[in-house]
Amino acid sequence: LCCFQLYGYCYQDSNDIPDTLTTITELGSPLEMIQLLQTSWEDRFRICLSLVRLLHYLAHSPLGSVTLLDFRPRQFVIVDGELKVTDLDDASVEESSCTSNSDCFMEFPARNFTLPCSVEGRCQSMNEKRNLYNAYRFFFTYLLPHSAPSSLRPLLDKIVNATGNHNKHVICTEYLALELSPSPSANSEFTQKYMKSANTQYRRVPEAFIPDENYRCWPSYHHKGCLLSVFDVNEAIEICDSYSQCKAFVLTNQTTWTGRQLVFFKMASNHIVPDPDKITYVKVTD
């Protein structure tokens, strides 16, 4: 699940091309950090969750603890919304040998770490912690906190700080994989349930849709309009109240991979058409 799937390979040995191995793997999209920052937080969370699974696999692989010596975005691709590593040329299962703690020194651009030297003469968990800190500095610190749901920000800050400090790696990954793992039936930890504003009222129009009156917002699932995911209608009301141009919103029957409902936010409600699969809410003004 964490690495490229190998569909087949062909070994060719001829006078023209000696000792050549050709592999056929699944197709993935190159990982572009700028593009990822323009996607929804849910999509970025999904990538981080798949990265956590990768970290766990590398730490407990059949070969032992594996480290990726070149742990950078260019070594990964996106396949069906999840992160997978493509280049294993720089993978290593060798834990550094040592005679004292000073031999277990890890140096990074922003900070350094010294790990304990075991009685067997190996730096304890160096492979695992090298992967963890690289995941922190290349992925978590950018993808997790940025535009995250407000209810999750304290927990996300705790996770990011823990990974950056090499503290409680197991607890940190359990937070991501268990506490934050969203599903349609368990959304309470995934996002905040907002209360309706006391100063704003909305009129519910069932089986109705507003085809036009779009405006752009960020981040949006639709490049020509404002299409966001919500936990429930109360969160949709809170979002609409936060945009001065929002005068109405439309609940669709579509959901994201986490089970959150997709909602169109509109700048007017002059033209409402019948649609059995949607519900429109129109802001009532005095």
mmCIF file of C-alpha atoms in Angstrom:
data_model
loop_
_atom_site.group_PDB
_atom_site.id
_atom_site.type_symbol
_atom_site.label_atom_id
_atom_site.label_comp_id
_atom_site.label_asym_id
_atom_site.label_seq_id
_atom_site.Cartn_x
_atom_site.Cartn_y
_atom_site.Cartn_z
ATOM 1 C CA LEU A 1 0.000 0.000 0.000
ATOM 2 C CA CYS A 2 2.870 2.378 0.744
ATOM 3 C CA CYS A 3 5.104 1.725 -2.252
ATOM 4 C CA PHE A 4 4.565 1.552 -5.986
ATOM 5 C CA GLN A 5 2.777 -1.601 -7.089
ATOM 6 C CA LEU A 6 4.876 -3.737 -9.410
ATOM 7 C CA TYR A 7 2.803 -5.203 -12.246
ATOM 8 C CA GLY A 8 5.655 -6.970 -14.016
ATOM 9 C CA TYR A 9 9.251 -6.896 -15.097
ATOM 10 C CA CYS A 10 11.412 -7.995 -18.004
ATOM 11 C CA TYR A 11 15.089 -8.940 -17.861
ATOM 12 C CA GLN A 12 16.925 -8.383 -21.131
ATOM 13 C CA ASP A 13 20.471 -9.443 -21.855
ATOM 14 C CA SER A 14 21.742 -8.813 -25.362
ATOM 15 C CA ASN A 15 24.809 -7.456 -27.081
ATOM 16 C CA ASP A 16 23.191 -4.033 -27.482
ATOM 17 C CA ILE A 17 21.667 -3.734 -23.972
ATOM 18 C CA PRO A 18 23.385 -5.988 -21.455
ATOM 19 C CA ASP A 19 21.995 -6.638 -17.976
ATOM 20 C CA THR A 20 18.887 -4.472 -18.347
ATOM 21 C CA LEU A 21 15.869 -4.815 -16.083
ATOM 22 C CA THR A 22 12.628 -3.119 -17.160
ATOM 23 C CA THR A 23 9.813 -2.780 -14.626
ATOM 24 C CA ILE A 24 6.130 -2.019 -15.172
ATOM 25 C CA THR A 25 4.533 -0.179 -12.249
ATOM 26 C CA GLU A 26 1.298 1.632 -11.514
ATOM 27 C CA LEU A 27 0.953 5.199 -12.737
ATOM 28 C CA GLY A 28 1.146 8.053 -10.238
ATOM 29 C CA SER A 29 1.162 11.843 -10.328
ATOM 30 C CA PRO A 30 4.306 13.772 -9.358
ATOM 31 C CA LEU A 31 4.057 15.415 -5.963
ATOM 32 C CA GLU A 32 4.023 19.211 -6.276
ATOM 33 C CA MET A 33 3.915 20.905 -2.885
ATOM 34 C CA ILE A 34 2.531 24.210 -4.218
ATOM 35 C CA GLN A 35 -0.367 22.390 -5.861
ATOM 36 C CA LEU A 36 -1.017 20.392 -2.690
ATOM 37 C CA LEU A 37 -1.297 23.570 -0.634
ATOM 38 C CA GLN A 38 -4.076 24.700 -2.981
ATOM 39 C CA THR A 39 -6.146 21.572 -2.397
ATOM 40 C CA SER A 40 -8.650 21.026 0.406
ATOM 41 C CA TRP A 41 -7.433 20.193 3.898
ATOM 42 C CA GLU A 42 -9.170 16.809 3.710
ATOM 43 C CA ASP A 43 -7.109 15.811 0.683
ATOM 44 C CA ARG A 44 -3.919 16.925 2.394
ATOM 45 C CA PHE A 45 -4.913 15.051 5.539
ATOM 46 C CA ARG A 46 -5.385 11.907 3.457
ATOM 47 C CA ILE A 47 -1.847 12.280 2.108
ATOM 48 C CA CYS A 48 -0.468 12.716 5.632
ATOM 49 C CA LEU A 49 -2.406 9.673 6.808
ATOM 50 C CA SER A 50 -0.890 7.570 4.028
ATOM 51 C CA LEU A 51 2.533 8.942 4.998
ATOM 52 C CA VAL A 52 1.938 7.771 8.578
ATOM 53 C CA ARG A 53 1.200 4.289 7.258
ATOM 54 C CA LEU A 54 4.416 4.420 5.268
ATOM 55 C CA LEU A 55 6.420 5.463 8.348
ATOM 56 C CA HIS A 56 4.930 2.579 10.324
ATOM 57 C CA TYR A 57 5.732 0.098 7.558
ATOM 58 C CA LEU A 58 9.323 1.315 7.204
ATOM 59 C CA ALA A 59 9.852 1.019 10.961
ATOM 60 C CA HIS A 60 8.486 -2.560 11.076
ATOM 61 C CA SER A 61 9.300 -3.998 7.641
ATOM 62 C CA PRO A 62 10.229 -7.698 7.221
ATOM 63 C CA LEU A 63 13.814 -6.541 6.619
ATOM 64 C CA GLY A 64 13.896 -4.532 9.837
ATOM 65 C CA SER A 65 13.812 -0.769 10.270
ATOM 66 C CA VAL A 66 14.295 0.888 6.873
ATOM 67 C CA THR A 67 15.377 4.491 6.362
ATOM 68 C CA LEU A 68 14.992 6.546 3.203
ATOM 69 C CA LEU A 69 18.227 8.481 2.909
ATOM 70 C CA ASP A 70 16.723 10.765 0.253
ATOM 71 C CA PHE A 71 13.384 11.482 1.936
ATOM 72 C CA ARG A 72 12.121 14.372 -0.191
ATOM 73 C CA PRO A 73 8.901 15.122 -2.101
ATOM 74 C CA ARG A 74 10.479 14.223 -5.447
ATOM 75 C CA GLN A 75 10.736 10.594 -4.267
ATOM 76 C CA PHE A 76 6.960 10.289 -3.915
ATOM 77 C CA VAL A 77 3.901 10.266 -6.140
ATOM 78 C CA ILE A 78 0.151 10.494 -5.566
ATOM 79 C CA VAL A 79 -1.914 7.424 -6.482
ATOM 80 C CA ASP A 80 -5.690 7.678 -5.977
ATOM 81 C CA GLY A 81 -5.220 10.485 -3.453
ATOM 82 C CA GLU A 82 -2.595 8.677 -1.373
ATOM 83 C CA LEU A 83 1.153 9.074 -1.078
ATOM 84 C CA LYS A 84 3.489 6.320 -2.299
ATOM 85 C CA VAL A 85 7.251 6.139 -2.469
ATOM 86 C CA THR A 86 8.713 5.390 -5.894
ATOM 87 C CA ASP A 87 12.482 5.418 -5.461
ATOM 88 C CA LEU A 88 14.012 2.844 -3.114
ATOM 89 C CA ASP A 89 17.575 3.175 -4.402
ATOM 90 C CA ASP A 90 18.559 5.116 -1.278
ATOM 91 C CA ALA A 91 16.791 2.846 1.205
ATOM 92 C CA SER A 92 18.951 1.334 3.933
ATOM 93 C CA VAL A 93 18.370 -1.211 6.696
ATOM 94 C CA GLU A 94 21.692 -0.603 8.414
ATOM 95 C CA GLU A 95 21.484 1.070 11.814
ATOM 96 C CA SER A 96 24.593 3.176 12.459
ATOM 97 C CA SER A 97 27.224 1.569 14.666
ATOM 98 C CA CYS A 98 28.492 3.434 17.722
ATOM 99 C CA THR A 99 30.692 3.259 20.790
ATOM 100 C CA SER A 100 29.122 6.219 22.612
ATOM 101 C CA ASN A 101 26.119 8.542 22.329
ATOM 102 C CA SER A 102 28.216 11.127 20.525
ATOM 103 C CA ASP A 103 28.468 8.729 17.579
ATOM 104 C CA CYS A 104 24.666 8.881 17.211
ATOM 105 C CA PHE A 105 24.522 12.493 16.105
ATOM 106 C CA MET A 106 21.918 13.443 13.511
ATOM 107 C CA GLU A 107 22.289 16.798 11.807
ATOM 108 C CA PHE A 108 19.481 18.595 9.972
ATOM 109 C CA PRO A 109 19.315 22.151 8.571
ATOM 110 C CA ALA A 110 17.102 23.456 11.389
ATOM 111 C CA ARG A 111 18.204 21.363 14.373
ATOM 112 C CA ASN A 112 20.299 18.421 15.508
ATOM 113 C CA PHE A 113 19.673 15.321 17.614
ATOM 114 C CA THR A 114 21.790 12.895 19.605
ATOM 115 C CA LEU A 115 20.375 9.402 20.125
ATOM 116 C CA PRO A 116 21.469 6.826 22.708
ATOM 117 C CA CYS A 117 24.016 4.161 21.795
ATOM 118 C CA SER A 118 22.739 0.690 22.699
ATOM 119 C CA VAL A 119 24.728 -1.988 24.458
ATOM 120 C CA GLU A 120 24.872 -3.794 21.104
ATOM 121 C CA GLY A 121 26.771 -0.830 19.644
ATOM 122 C CA ARG A 122 23.942 0.502 17.465
ATOM 123 C CA CYS A 123 22.258 3.906 17.479
ATOM 124 C CA GLN A 124 18.784 3.280 18.852
ATOM 125 C CA SER A 125 15.944 3.886 16.372
ATOM 126 C CA MET A 126 18.068 6.109 14.140
ATOM 127 C CA ASN A 127 16.448 4.877 10.922
ATOM 128 C CA GLU A 128 12.935 5.392 12.263
ATOM 129 C CA LYS A 129 13.632 8.831 13.697
ATOM 130 C CA ARG A 130 15.412 10.034 10.573
ATOM 131 C CA ASN A 131 12.294 9.168 8.560
ATOM 132 C CA LEU A 132 10.053 10.814 11.147
ATOM 133 C CA TYR A 133 11.900 14.112 11.200
ATOM 134 C CA ASN A 134 12.114 14.259 7.403
ATOM 135 C CA ALA A 135 8.364 13.613 7.226
ATOM 136 C CA TYR A 136 7.918 16.481 9.671
ATOM 137 C CA ARG A 137 10.071 19.015 7.831
ATOM 138 C CA PHE A 138 8.971 18.135 4.290
ATOM 139 C CA PHE A 139 5.299 17.218 4.779
ATOM 140 C CA PHE A 140 3.574 17.548 8.169
ATOM 141 C CA THR A 141 4.651 21.098 8.908
ATOM 142 C CA TYR A 142 3.180 22.306 5.600
ATOM 143 C CA LEU A 143 0.215 20.055 4.928
ATOM 144 C CA LEU A 144 -1.374 19.481 8.342
ATOM 145 C CA PRO A 145 -1.932 22.882 10.026
ATOM 146 C CA HIS A 146 -2.677 24.917 6.890
ATOM 147 C CA SER A 147 -6.441 25.792 6.754
ATOM 148 C CA ALA A 148 -7.289 22.905 9.096
ATOM 149 C CA PRO A 149 -10.668 22.781 10.912
ATOM 150 C CA SER A 150 -10.448 25.017 13.971
ATOM 151 C CA SER A 151 -11.469 22.231 16.359
ATOM 152 C CA LEU A 152 -8.492 20.137 15.273
ATOM 153 C CA ARG A 153 -5.806 22.803 15.389
ATOM 154 C CA PRO A 154 -4.705 22.226 19.019
ATOM 155 C CA LEU A 155 -4.343 18.500 18.359
ATOM 156 C CA LEU A 156 -2.582 19.101 15.044
ATOM 157 C CA ASP A 157 -0.149 21.511 16.701
ATOM 158 C CA LYS A 158 0.577 18.832 19.278
ATOM 159 C CA ILE A 159 1.228 16.270 16.550
ATOM 160 C CA VAL A 160 3.471 18.548 14.512
ATOM 161 C CA ASN A 161 5.471 19.560 17.582
ATOM 162 C CA ALA A 162 5.828 15.929 18.668
ATOM 163 C CA THR A 163 7.170 14.829 15.293
ATOM 164 C CA GLY A 164 9.566 17.771 15.170
ATOM 165 C CA ASN A 165 10.910 16.963 18.631
ATOM 166 C CA HIS A 166 11.120 13.193 18.124
ATOM 167 C CA ASN A 167 8.841 12.786 21.129
ATOM 168 C CA LYS A 168 6.561 9.769 21.541
ATOM 169 C CA HIS A 169 6.594 8.615 17.945
ATOM 170 C CA VAL A 170 4.110 5.799 18.559
ATOM 171 C CA ILE A 171 1.621 8.107 20.298
ATOM 172 C CA CYS A 172 1.982 10.656 17.525
ATOM 173 C CA THR A 173 1.202 8.183 14.752
ATOM 174 C CA GLU A 174 -1.711 6.759 16.753
ATOM 175 C CA TYR A 175 -3.145 10.263 17.018
ATOM 176 C CA LEU A 176 -3.077 10.560 13.257
ATOM 177 C CA ALA A 177 -4.161 7.058 12.376
ATOM 178 C CA LEU A 178 -6.823 6.597 15.084
ATOM 179 C CA GLU A 179 -7.958 9.848 16.717
ATOM 180 C CA LEU A 180 -8.132 11.765 13.444
ATOM 181 C CA SER A 181 -9.169 8.963 11.141
ATOM 182 C CA PRO A 182 -12.509 10.213 9.801
ATOM 183 C CA SER A 183 -15.456 8.140 8.659
ATOM 184 C CA PRO A 184 -19.082 8.918 7.807
ATOM 185 C CA SER A 185 -20.189 7.402 11.116
ATOM 186 C CA ALA A 186 -17.553 9.026 13.340
ATOM 187 C CA ASN A 187 -17.036 12.649 12.424
ATOM 188 C CA SER A 188 -17.001 14.246 15.876
ATOM 189 C CA GLU A 189 -13.198 14.369 16.080
ATOM 190 C CA PHE A 190 -12.789 15.327 12.439
ATOM 191 C CA THR A 191 -14.451 18.702 12.465
ATOM 192 C CA GLN A 192 -16.281 21.163 14.654
ATOM 193 C CA LYS A 193 -20.073 21.318 14.771
ATOM 194 C CA TYR A 194 -21.000 24.949 14.469
ATOM 195 C CA MET A 195 -24.008 26.589 16.019
ATOM 196 C CA LYS A 196 -26.389 28.756 14.061
ATOM 197 C CA SER A 197 -25.736 32.494 14.317
ATOM 198 C CA ALA A 198 -28.293 34.211 16.514
ATOM 199 C CA ASN A 199 -28.392 37.202 14.154
ATOM 200 C CA THR A 200 -28.930 35.297 10.913
ATOM 201 C CA GLN A 201 -31.869 33.262 9.691
ATOM 202 C CA TYR A 202 -32.114 30.990 6.672
ATOM 203 C CA ARG A 203 -35.151 29.822 4.762
ATOM 204 C CA ARG A 204 -35.063 26.143 3.787
ATOM 205 C CA VAL A 205 -36.156 25.350 0.223
ATOM 206 C CA PRO A 206 -36.262 21.555 -0.350
ATOM 207 C CA GLU A 207 -35.622 19.973 -3.764
ATOM 208 C CA ALA A 208 -34.186 23.179 -5.147
ATOM 209 C CA PHE A 209 -30.910 24.368 -6.694
ATOM 210 C CA ILE A 210 -29.344 27.688 -7.689
ATOM 211 C CA PRO A 211 -27.552 27.038 -11.018
ATOM 212 C CA ASP A 212 -25.803 30.415 -11.269
ATOM 213 C CA GLU A 213 -24.747 33.166 -8.840
ATOM 214 C CA ASN A 214 -21.349 31.616 -8.211
ATOM 215 C CA TYR A 215 -18.365 33.254 -6.572
ATOM 216 C CA ARG A 216 -14.889 31.913 -6.011
ATOM 217 C CA CYS A 217 -13.477 30.935 -2.647
ATOM 218 C CA TRP A 218 -10.448 29.088 -1.406
ATOM 219 C CA PRO A 219 -10.023 26.211 -1.028
ATOM 220 C CA SER A 220 -12.801 24.985 -3.306
ATOM 221 C CA TYR A 221 -13.581 21.670 -4.966
ATOM 222 C CA HIS A 222 -14.830 23.628 -7.999
ATOM 223 C CA HIS A 223 -12.559 26.073 -9.825
ATOM 224 C CA LYS A 224 -15.432 28.308 -11.015
ATOM 225 C CA GLY A 225 -17.433 28.411 -7.804
ATOM 226 C CA CYS A 226 -17.324 27.986 -4.043
ATOM 227 C CA LEU A 227 -17.812 24.285 -3.313
ATOM 228 C CA LEU A 228 -16.774 23.239 0.195
ATOM 229 C CA SER A 229 -17.355 20.263 2.492
ATOM 230 C CA VAL A 230 -19.271 20.564 5.761
ATOM 231 C CA PHE A 231 -20.172 18.365 8.707
ATOM 232 C CA ASP A 232 -23.788 19.526 8.810
ATOM 233 C CA VAL A 233 -26.052 22.450 7.978
ATOM 234 C CA ASN A 234 -24.870 24.404 11.016
ATOM 235 C CA GLU A 235 -21.321 24.433 9.704
ATOM 236 C CA ALA A 236 -22.627 25.527 6.296
ATOM 237 C CA ILE A 237 -24.421 28.428 7.971
ATOM 238 C CA GLU A 238 -21.239 29.416 9.791
ATOM 239 C CA ILE A 239 -19.269 29.385 6.531
ATOM 240 C CA CYS A 240 -21.892 31.404 4.680
ATOM 241 C CA ASP A 241 -21.978 33.946 7.512
ATOM 242 C CA SER A 242 -18.203 34.323 7.231
ATOM 243 C CA TYR A 243 -18.355 35.379 3.548
ATOM 244 C CA SER A 244 -19.851 38.815 2.933
ATOM 245 C CA GLN A 245 -20.899 37.841 -0.601
ATOM 246 C CA CYS A 246 -22.669 34.650 0.476
ATOM 247 C CA LYS A 247 -26.460 34.966 0.396
ATOM 248 C CA ALA A 248 -27.430 31.300 0.030
ATOM 249 C CA PHE A 249 -26.034 27.768 -0.072
ATOM 250 C CA VAL A 250 -27.069 24.455 -1.593
ATOM 251 C CA LEU A 251 -26.637 21.074 0.083
ATOM 252 C CA THR A 252 -25.821 18.361 -2.445
ATOM 253 C CA ASN A 253 -26.080 14.575 -2.066
ATOM 254 C CA GLN A 254 -22.350 14.218 -2.754
ATOM 255 C CA THR A 255 -19.774 13.547 -0.062
ATOM 256 C CA THR A 256 -15.997 13.576 0.219
ATOM 257 C CA TRP A 257 -13.930 10.490 1.049
ATOM 258 C CA THR A 258 -14.430 11.283 4.740
ATOM 259 C CA GLY A 259 -18.222 11.409 4.482
ATOM 260 C CA ARG A 260 -18.498 15.211 4.697
ATOM 261 C CA GLN A 261 -21.229 16.756 2.549
ATOM 262 C CA LEU A 262 -20.384 19.010 -0.412
ATOM 263 C CA VAL A 263 -22.113 22.402 -0.424
ATOM 264 C CA PHE A 264 -22.283 25.154 -3.057
ATOM 265 C CA PHE A 265 -22.187 28.691 -1.652
ATOM 266 C CA LYS A 266 -23.970 31.357 -3.719
ATOM 267 C CA MET A 267 -23.947 35.144 -3.897
ATOM 268 C CA ALA A 268 -27.688 35.452 -4.655
ATOM 269 C CA SER A 269 -30.887 33.409 -4.942
ATOM 270 C CA ASN A 270 -32.693 35.160 -7.791
ATOM 271 C CA HIS A 271 -33.011 32.025 -9.927
ATOM 272 C CA ILE A 272 -33.977 28.809 -8.137
ATOM 273 C CA VAL A 273 -34.767 25.677 -10.142
ATOM 274 C CA PRO A 274 -36.231 22.311 -9.082
ATOM 275 C CA ASP A 275 -33.741 19.576 -8.202
ATOM 276 C CA PRO A 276 -34.813 16.515 -6.179
ATOM 277 C CA ASP A 277 -31.273 15.793 -4.988
ATOM 278 C CA LYS A 278 -30.508 19.182 -3.431
ATOM 279 C CA ILE A 279 -31.685 21.476 -0.646
ATOM 280 C CA THR A 280 -31.241 25.233 -0.798
ATOM 281 C CA TYR A 281 -30.922 27.588 2.162
ATOM 282 C CA VAL A 282 -31.529 31.285 1.512
ATOM 283 C CA LYS A 283 -30.381 33.963 3.904
ATOM 284 C CA VAL A 284 -33.313 36.018 5.197
ATOM 285 C CA THR A 285 -32.589 39.735 5.422
ATOM 286 C CA ASP A 286 -34.620 42.289 7.323
#
